[in-house]
């Protein structure tokens, strides 16, 4: 009897294991692994206990991201060094040339500048790397941790008939300085928007917009403040800026134009000389995961280069627009000169 009972238990155990195996086989490969990395990576990252992040992202926004990461991994301290785009690249080049690059992670909005420094970064791929838009990557070492996207914002107290498209901004009713505009040469995001205007909206779009005499601003932050104060009534702005103004109770409404939404993926990599490579990879793995990207979209107001991302209400994912990377680099100098002439802007 004991032998029969043992045989029965062994058979039931085999059936149970078989059932588990069938379930696992039916699950996608990404669901079978930790979305943030292997247990060995997480353990090694926690042992390192910290990482150094060089970023061109806004400091306040990055602090919010770090706090969200620390809710999941409280044992890892993130030391942030924030600098404007050009200054950050200069610092990275200078430190690397002297063999003293302190960063574990470098994060920048200009994919072209980062591509030129590709040899400074080690091979890295997040667990869900296959789920990202291929054209958002300029190198298998550099990943779109952050993806800002453009919207059109307006002050509802001043605009009773708001625009409904990019083309509407060329209508005479929005003339005489009612529109605020960030200059094309100010950075990678505005250069992307300017490329979209010329390639998608038409060769004559810049000239038509210039007829309305938009007020020009060096970046989105002062333009957003001017919109809140009523110095301008309408302004194309990155949605993350609008999102945070609305959270603060500012009188701003916005929409995603039907012709398309230009996006500018950042390029982020782990330095070859990283002193805390495991913590660096864990931070990026979390940022690149569905959880991290959901946080970026819902809490920060960025968009996402993740194919499966959920976007804000009113945004059709099929309307996201990315420039061809070779054109992003090759057209920039000549087209920026054209833009400056059309808008009578001197850098």
PDB file of N, CA, C and O in Angstrom, residues 267-324:
ATOM      1  N   UNK A 267      19.203  59.972 -26.055  1.00  0.00           N
ATOM      2  CA  UNK A 267      20.146  58.870 -26.195  1.00  0.00           C
ATOM      3  C   UNK A 267      20.853  58.696 -24.855  1.00  0.00           C
ATOM      4  O   UNK A 267      21.454  59.643 -24.340  1.00  0.00           O
ATOM      5  N   UNK A 268      20.760  57.508 -24.282  1.00  0.00           N
ATOM      6  CA  UNK A 268      21.274  57.255 -22.935  1.00  0.00           C
ATOM      7  C   UNK A 268      22.097  55.980 -22.930  1.00  0.00           C
ATOM      8  O   UNK A 268      21.659  54.954 -23.449  1.00  0.00           O
ATOM      9  N   UNK A 269      23.287  56.043 -22.339  1.00  0.00           N
ATOM     10  CA  UNK A 269      24.152  54.868 -22.326  1.00  0.00           C
ATOM     11  C   UNK A 269      24.925  54.713 -21.036  1.00  0.00           C
ATOM     12  O   UNK A 269      25.032  55.651 -20.228  1.00  0.00           O
ATOM     13  N   UNK A 270      25.479  53.522 -20.850  1.00  0.00           N
ATOM     14  CA  UNK A 270      26.310  53.200 -19.690  1.00  0.00           C
ATOM     15  C   UNK A 270      27.770  53.338 -20.109  1.00  0.00           C
ATOM     16  O   UNK A 270      28.208  52.705 -21.077  1.00  0.00           O
ATOM     17  N   UNK A 271      28.520  54.161 -19.400  1.00  0.00           N
ATOM     18  CA  UNK A 271      29.912  54.412 -19.751  1.00  0.00           C
ATOM     19  C   UNK A 271      30.762  53.144 -19.593  1.00  0.00           C
ATOM     20  O   UNK A 271      30.545  52.348 -18.679  1.00  0.00           O
ATOM     21  N   UNK A 272      31.722  52.966 -20.499  1.00  0.00           N
ATOM     22  CA  UNK A 272      32.653  51.834 -20.394  1.00  0.00           C
ATOM     23  C   UNK A 272      33.429  51.890 -19.085  1.00  0.00           C
ATOM     24  O   UNK A 272      33.800  50.857 -18.538  1.00  0.00           O
ATOM     25  N   UNK A 273      33.675  53.111 -18.603  1.00  0.00           N
ATOM     26  CA  UNK A 273      34.478  53.284 -17.387  1.00  0.00           C
ATOM     27  C   UNK A 273      33.618  53.369 -16.127  1.00  0.00           C
ATOM     28  O   UNK A 273      34.105  53.789 -15.071  1.00  0.00           O
ATOM     29  N   UNK A 274      32.352  52.991 -16.228  1.00  0.00           N
ATOM     30  CA  UNK A 274      31.435  53.099 -15.091  1.00  0.00           C
ATOM     31  C   UNK A 274      31.988  52.386 -13.856  1.00  0.00           C
ATOM     32  O   UNK A 274      32.394  51.222 -13.933  1.00  0.00           O
ATOM     33  N   UNK A 275      31.957  53.095 -12.720  1.00  0.00           N
ATOM     34  CA  UNK A 275      32.388  52.493 -11.457  1.00  0.00           C
ATOM     35  C   UNK A 275      31.270  51.668 -10.829  1.00  0.00           C
ATOM     36  O   UNK A 275      31.531  50.801  -9.991  1.00  0.00           O
ATOM     37  N   UNK A 276      30.054  51.928 -11.252  1.00  0.00           N
ATOM     38  CA  UNK A 276      28.882  51.218 -10.726  1.00  0.00           C
ATOM     39  C   UNK A 276      28.020  50.711 -11.894  1.00  0.00           C
ATOM     40  O   UNK A 276      26.869  51.134 -12.060  1.00  0.00           O
ATOM     41  N   UNK A 277      28.572  49.821 -12.704  1.00  0.00           N
ATOM     42  CA  UNK A 277      27.882  49.413 -13.936  1.00  0.00           C
ATOM     43  C   UNK A 277      26.573  48.677 -13.688  1.00  0.00           C
ATOM     44  O   UNK A 277      25.626  48.813 -14.468  1.00  0.00           O
ATOM     45  N   UNK A 278      26.502  47.904 -12.625  1.00  0.00           N
ATOM     46  CA  UNK A 278      25.277  47.141 -12.365  1.00  0.00           C
ATOM     47  C   UNK A 278      24.146  48.052 -11.895  1.00  0.00           C
ATOM     48  O   UNK A 278      23.001  47.920 -12.340  1.00  0.00           O
ATOM     49  N   UNK A 279      24.473  48.991 -11.011  1.00  0.00           N
ATOM     50  CA  UNK A 279      23.466  49.958 -10.572  1.00  0.00           C
ATOM     51  C   UNK A 279      23.008  50.824 -11.744  1.00  0.00           C
ATOM     52  O   UNK A 279      21.823  51.158 -11.851  1.00  0.00           O
ATOM     53  N   UNK A 280      23.952  51.173 -12.621  1.00  0.00           N
ATOM     54  CA  UNK A 280      23.601  51.973 -13.796  1.00  0.00           C
ATOM     55  C   UNK A 280      22.630  51.211 -14.703  1.00  0.00           C
ATOM     56  O   UNK A 280      21.617  51.760 -15.159  1.00  0.00           O
ATOM     57  N   UNK A 281      22.915  49.946 -14.943  1.00  0.00           N
ATOM     58  CA  UNK A 281      22.026  49.146 -15.801  1.00  0.00           C
ATOM     59  C   UNK A 281      20.667  48.937 -15.152  1.00  0.00           C
ATOM     60  O   UNK A 281      19.637  48.957 -15.840  1.00  0.00           O
ATOM     61  N   UNK A 282      20.657  48.771 -13.840  1.00  0.00           N
ATOM     62  CA  UNK A 282      19.375  48.588 -13.158  1.00  0.00           C
ATOM     63  C   UNK A 282      18.528  49.857 -13.252  1.00  0.00           C
ATOM     64  O   UNK A 282      17.311  49.779 -13.480  1.00  0.00           O
ATOM     65  N   UNK A 283      19.155  51.021 -13.105  1.00  0.00           N
ATOM     66  CA  UNK A 283      18.412  52.275 -13.223  1.00  0.00           C
ATOM     67  C   UNK A 283      17.826  52.408 -14.624  1.00  0.00           C
ATOM     68  O   UNK A 283      16.641  52.747 -14.791  1.00  0.00           O
ATOM     69  N   UNK A 284      18.636  52.126 -15.638  1.00  0.00           N
ATOM     70  CA  UNK A 284      18.132  52.212 -17.013  1.00  0.00           C
ATOM     71  C   UNK A 284      17.077  51.149 -17.281  1.00  0.00           C
ATOM     72  O   UNK A 284      16.078  51.419 -17.960  1.00  0.00           O
ATOM     73  N   UNK A 285      17.280  49.948 -16.758  1.00  0.00           N
ATOM     74  CA  UNK A 285      16.274  48.889 -16.946  1.00  0.00           C
ATOM     75  C   UNK A 285      14.928  49.316 -16.385  1.00  0.00           C
ATOM     76  O   UNK A 285      13.881  49.076 -17.005  1.00  0.00           O
ATOM     77  N   UNK A 286      14.955  49.945 -15.199  1.00  0.00           N
ATOM     78  CA  UNK A 286      13.694  50.402 -14.621  1.00  0.00           C
ATOM     79  C   UNK A 286      13.081  51.512 -15.476  1.00  0.00           C
ATOM     80  O   UNK A 286      11.881  51.501 -15.767  1.00  0.00           O
ATOM     81  N   UNK A 287      13.908  52.477 -15.873  1.00  0.00           N
ATOM     82  CA  UNK A 287      13.408  53.590 -16.699  1.00  0.00           C
ATOM     83  C   UNK A 287      12.832  53.093 -18.022  1.00  0.00           C
ATOM     84  O   UNK A 287      11.835  53.635 -18.515  1.00  0.00           O
ATOM     85  N   UNK A 288      13.450  52.072 -18.606  1.00  0.00           N
ATOM     86  CA  UNK A 288      13.026  51.563 -19.910  1.00  0.00           C
ATOM     87  C   UNK A 288      11.873  50.573 -19.810  1.00  0.00           C
ATOM     88  O   UNK A 288      11.238  50.247 -20.812  1.00  0.00           O
ATOM     89  N   UNK A 289      11.585  50.080 -18.611  1.00  0.00           N
ATOM     90  CA  UNK A 289      10.515  49.095 -18.426  1.00  0.00           C
ATOM     91  C   UNK A 289       9.147  49.728 -18.650  1.00  0.00           C
ATOM     92  O   UNK A 289       9.003  50.955 -18.703  1.00  0.00           O
ATOM     93  N   UNK A 290       8.128  48.890 -18.746  1.00  0.00           N
ATOM     94  CA  UNK A 290       6.769  49.416 -18.883  1.00  0.00           C
ATOM     95  C   UNK A 290       6.401  50.280 -17.673  1.00  0.00           C
ATOM     96  O   UNK A 290       5.734  51.310 -17.814  1.00  0.00           O
ATOM     97  N   UNK A 291       6.849  49.869 -16.497  1.00  0.00           N
ATOM     98  CA  UNK A 291       6.572  50.652 -15.292  1.00  0.00           C
ATOM     99  C   UNK A 291       7.223  52.027 -15.383  1.00  0.00           C
ATOM    100  O   UNK A 291       6.594  53.051 -15.077  1.00  0.00           O
ATOM    101  N   UNK A 292       8.483  52.060 -15.791  1.00  0.00           N
ATOM    102  CA  UNK A 292       9.204  53.328 -15.897  1.00  0.00           C
ATOM    103  C   UNK A 292       8.637  54.238 -16.963  1.00  0.00           C
ATOM    104  O   UNK A 292       8.520  55.458 -16.768  1.00  0.00           O
ATOM    105  N   UNK A 293       8.279  53.664 -18.110  1.00  0.00           N
ATOM    106  CA  UNK A 293       7.722  54.475 -19.186  1.00  0.00           C
ATOM    107  C   UNK A 293       6.316  54.972 -18.851  1.00  0.00           C
ATOM    108  O   UNK A 293       5.935  56.085 -19.210  1.00  0.00           O
ATOM    109  N   UNK A 294       5.554  54.156 -18.142  1.00  0.00           N
ATOM    110  CA  UNK A 294       4.230  54.597 -17.684  1.00  0.00           C
ATOM    111  C   UNK A 294       4.376  55.798 -16.763  1.00  0.00           C
ATOM    112  O   UNK A 294       3.604  56.767 -16.850  1.00  0.00           O
ATOM    113  N   UNK A 295       5.378  55.769 -15.881  1.00  0.00           N
ATOM    114  CA  UNK A 295       5.639  56.900 -14.997  1.00  0.00           C
ATOM    115  C   UNK A 295       5.979  58.145 -15.819  1.00  0.00           C
ATOM    116  O   UNK A 295       5.484  59.241 -15.532  1.00  0.00           O
ATOM    117  N   UNK A 296       6.821  57.989 -16.850  1.00  0.00           N
ATOM    118  CA  UNK A 296       7.197  59.128 -17.688  1.00  0.00           C
ATOM    119  C   UNK A 296       5.982  59.762 -18.350  1.00  0.00           C
ATOM    120  O   UNK A 296       5.852  60.987 -18.425  1.00  0.00           O
ATOM    121  N   UNK A 297       5.088  58.936 -18.861  1.00  0.00           N
ATOM    122  CA  UNK A 297       3.912  59.440 -19.570  1.00  0.00           C
ATOM    123  C   UNK A 297       2.908  60.068 -18.612  1.00  0.00           C
ATOM    124  O   UNK A 297       2.442  61.196 -18.817  1.00  0.00           O
ATOM    125  N   UNK A 298       2.573  59.351 -17.528  1.00  0.00           N
ATOM    126  CA  UNK A 298       1.484  59.795 -16.654  1.00  0.00           C
ATOM    127  C   UNK A 298       1.908  60.870 -15.662  1.00  0.00           C
ATOM    128  O   UNK A 298       1.117  61.771 -15.362  1.00  0.00           O
ATOM    129  N   UNK A 299       3.128  60.793 -15.160  1.00  0.00           N
ATOM    130  CA  UNK A 299       3.546  61.714 -14.104  1.00  0.00           C
ATOM    131  C   UNK A 299       4.417  62.862 -14.600  1.00  0.00           C
ATOM    132  O   UNK A 299       4.352  63.972 -14.082  1.00  0.00           O
ATOM    133  N   UNK A 300       5.237  62.603 -15.627  1.00  0.00           N
ATOM    134  CA  UNK A 300       6.166  63.621 -16.105  1.00  0.00           C
ATOM    135  C   UNK A 300       5.614  64.364 -17.317  1.00  0.00           C
ATOM    136  O   UNK A 300       5.896  65.538 -17.522  1.00  0.00           O
ATOM    137  N   UNK A 301       4.820  63.676 -18.133  1.00  0.00           N
ATOM    138  CA  UNK A 301       4.287  64.318 -19.334  1.00  0.00           C
ATOM    139  C   UNK A 301       5.125  64.098 -20.567  1.00  0.00           C
ATOM    140  O   UNK A 301       4.911  64.739 -21.603  1.00  0.00           O
ATOM    141  N   UNK A 302       6.104  63.184 -20.493  1.00  0.00           N
ATOM    142  CA  UNK A 302       6.813  62.796 -21.705  1.00  0.00           C
ATOM    143  C   UNK A 302       5.958  61.821 -22.490  1.00  0.00           C
ATOM    144  O   UNK A 302       4.965  61.283 -21.984  1.00  0.00           O
ATOM    145  N   UNK A 303       6.338  61.559 -23.727  1.00  0.00           N
ATOM    146  CA  UNK A 303       5.728  60.489 -24.502  1.00  0.00           C
ATOM    147  C   UNK A 303       6.657  59.284 -24.370  1.00  0.00           C
ATOM    148  O   UNK A 303       7.399  59.181 -23.405  1.00  0.00           O
ATOM    149  N   UNK A 304       6.664  58.372 -25.314  1.00  0.00           N
ATOM    150  CA  UNK A 304       7.485  57.175 -25.168  1.00  0.00           C
ATOM    151  C   UNK A 304       7.800  56.586 -26.535  1.00  0.00           C
ATOM    152  O   UNK A 304       6.990  56.684 -27.470  1.00  0.00           O
ATOM    153  N   UNK A 305       8.982  55.978 -26.641  1.00  0.00           N
ATOM    154  CA  UNK A 305       9.365  55.237 -27.849  1.00  0.00           C
ATOM    155  C   UNK A 305       9.054  53.752 -27.711  1.00  0.00           C
ATOM    156  O   UNK A 305       9.422  52.957 -28.571  1.00  0.00           O
ATOM    157  N   UNK A 306       8.388  53.382 -26.618  1.00  0.00           N
ATOM    158  CA  UNK A 306       7.987  51.999 -26.384  1.00  0.00           C
ATOM    159  C   UNK A 306       6.729  51.703 -27.201  1.00  0.00           C
ATOM    160  O   UNK A 306       5.742  52.432 -27.125  1.00  0.00           O
ATOM    161  N   UNK A 307       6.779  50.621 -27.994  1.00  0.00           N
ATOM    162  CA  UNK A 307       5.655  50.295 -28.885  1.00  0.00           C
ATOM    163  C   UNK A 307       4.357  50.080 -28.113  1.00  0.00           C
ATOM    164  O   UNK A 307       3.279  50.374 -28.620  1.00  0.00           O
ATOM    165  N   UNK A 308       4.451  49.552 -26.897  1.00  0.00           N
ATOM    166  CA  UNK A 308       3.263  49.191 -26.127  1.00  0.00           C
ATOM    167  C   UNK A 308       2.819  50.282 -25.161  1.00  0.00           C
ATOM    168  O   UNK A 308       1.930  50.059 -24.341  1.00  0.00           O
ATOM    169  N   UNK A 309       3.420  51.462 -25.223  1.00  0.00           N
ATOM    170  CA  UNK A 309       3.113  52.527 -24.267  1.00  0.00           C
ATOM    171  C   UNK A 309       1.677  53.003 -24.414  1.00  0.00           C
ATOM    172  O   UNK A 309       1.110  53.006 -25.506  1.00  0.00           O
ATOM    173  N   UNK A 310       1.080  53.411 -23.295  1.00  0.00           N
ATOM    174  CA  UNK A 310      -0.231  54.053 -23.281  1.00  0.00           C
ATOM    175  C   UNK A 310      -0.008  55.560 -23.289  1.00  0.00           C
ATOM    176  O   UNK A 310       0.725  56.086 -22.454  1.00  0.00           O
ATOM    177  N   UNK A 311      -0.657  56.247 -24.221  1.00  0.00           N
ATOM    178  CA  UNK A 311      -0.404  57.666 -24.395  1.00  0.00           C
ATOM    179  C   UNK A 311      -1.528  58.523 -23.823  1.00  0.00           C
ATOM    180  O   UNK A 311      -2.627  58.033 -23.560  1.00  0.00           O
ATOM    181  N   UNK A 312      -1.258  59.827 -23.629  1.00  0.00           N
ATOM    182  CA  UNK A 312      -2.295  60.711 -23.100  1.00  0.00           C
ATOM    183  C   UNK A 312      -3.529  60.746 -24.007  1.00  0.00           C
ATOM    184  O   UNK A 312      -3.440  60.486 -25.208  1.00  0.00           O
ATOM    185  N   UNK A 313      -4.644  61.086 -23.431  1.00  0.00           N
ATOM    186  CA  UNK A 313      -5.894  61.189 -24.176  1.00  0.00           C
ATOM    187  C   UNK A 313      -5.738  62.192 -25.316  1.00  0.00           C
ATOM    188  O   UNK A 313      -5.188  63.265 -25.151  1.00  0.00           O
ATOM    189  N   UNK A 314      -6.237  61.791 -26.476  1.00  0.00           N
ATOM    190  CA  UNK A 314      -6.191  62.683 -27.632  1.00  0.00           C
ATOM    191  C   UNK A 314      -5.002  62.471 -28.535  1.00  0.00           C
ATOM    192  O   UNK A 314      -4.909  63.092 -29.602  1.00  0.00           O
ATOM    193  N   UNK A 315      -4.070  61.597 -28.139  1.00  0.00           N
ATOM    194  CA  UNK A 315      -2.893  61.343 -28.968  1.00  0.00           C
ATOM    195  C   UNK A 315      -3.027  60.008 -29.675  1.00  0.00           C
ATOM    196  O   UNK A 315      -3.152  58.960 -29.037  1.00  0.00           O
ATOM    197  N   UNK A 316      -3.001  60.046 -30.991  1.00  0.00           N
ATOM    198  CA  UNK A 316      -3.002  58.839 -31.811  1.00  0.00           C
ATOM    199  C   UNK A 316      -1.556  58.384 -31.975  1.00  0.00           C
ATOM    200  O   UNK A 316      -0.742  59.115 -32.562  1.00  0.00           O
ATOM    201  N   UNK A 317      -1.180  57.191 -31.462  1.00  0.00           N
ATOM    202  CA  UNK A 317       0.214  56.730 -31.589  1.00  0.00           C
ATOM    203  C   UNK A 317       0.702  56.676 -33.031  1.00  0.00           C
ATOM    204  O   UNK A 317       1.904  56.789 -33.284  1.00  0.00           O
ATOM    205  N   UNK A 318      -0.220  56.525 -33.970  1.00  0.00           N
ATOM    206  CA  UNK A 318       0.165  56.495 -35.385  1.00  0.00           C
ATOM    207  C   UNK A 318       0.589  57.865 -35.897  1.00  0.00           C
ATOM    208  O   UNK A 318       1.111  57.975 -37.014  1.00  0.00           O
ATOM    209  N   UNK A 319       0.350  58.909 -35.101  1.00  0.00           N
ATOM    210  CA  UNK A 319       0.703  60.269 -35.513  1.00  0.00           C
ATOM    211  C   UNK A 319       2.081  60.704 -35.004  1.00  0.00           C
ATOM    212  O   UNK A 319       2.523  61.820 -35.287  1.00  0.00           O
ATOM    213  N   UNK A 320       2.758  59.843 -34.231  1.00  0.00           N
ATOM    214  CA  UNK A 320       4.103  60.184 -33.778  1.00  0.00           C
ATOM    215  C   UNK A 320       5.027  60.308 -34.989  1.00  0.00           C
ATOM    216  O   UNK A 320       5.000  59.476 -35.900  1.00  0.00           O
ATOM    217  N   UNK A 321       5.863  61.339 -34.984  1.00  0.00           N
ATOM    218  CA  UNK A 321       6.747  61.593 -36.133  1.00  0.00           C
ATOM    219  C   UNK A 321       8.197  61.684 -35.671  1.00  0.00           C
ATOM    220  O   UNK A 321       8.533  62.476 -34.787  1.00  0.00           O
ATOM    221  N   UNK A 322       9.031  60.856 -36.287  1.00  0.00           N
ATOM    222  CA  UNK A 322      10.468  60.851 -36.024  1.00  0.00           C
ATOM    223  C   UNK A 322      11.213  61.207 -37.299  1.00  0.00           C
ATOM    224  O   UNK A 322      10.923  60.642 -38.366  1.00  0.00           O
ATOM    225  N   UNK A 323      12.174  62.119 -37.236  1.00  0.00           N
ATOM    226  CA  UNK A 323      12.962  62.405 -38.439  1.00  0.00           C
ATOM    227  C   UNK A 323      13.919  61.262 -38.753  1.00  0.00           C
ATOM    228  O   UNK A 323      14.297  60.501 -37.864  1.00  0.00           O
ATOM    229  N   UNK A 324      14.280  61.138 -40.006  1.00  0.00           N
ATOM    230  CA  UNK A 324      15.337  60.195 -40.375  1.00  0.00           C
ATOM    231  C   UNK A 324      16.647  60.727 -39.789  1.00  0.00           C
ATOM    232  O   UNK A 324      16.974  61.907 -39.970  1.00  0.00           O
TER     233      UNK A 324
END
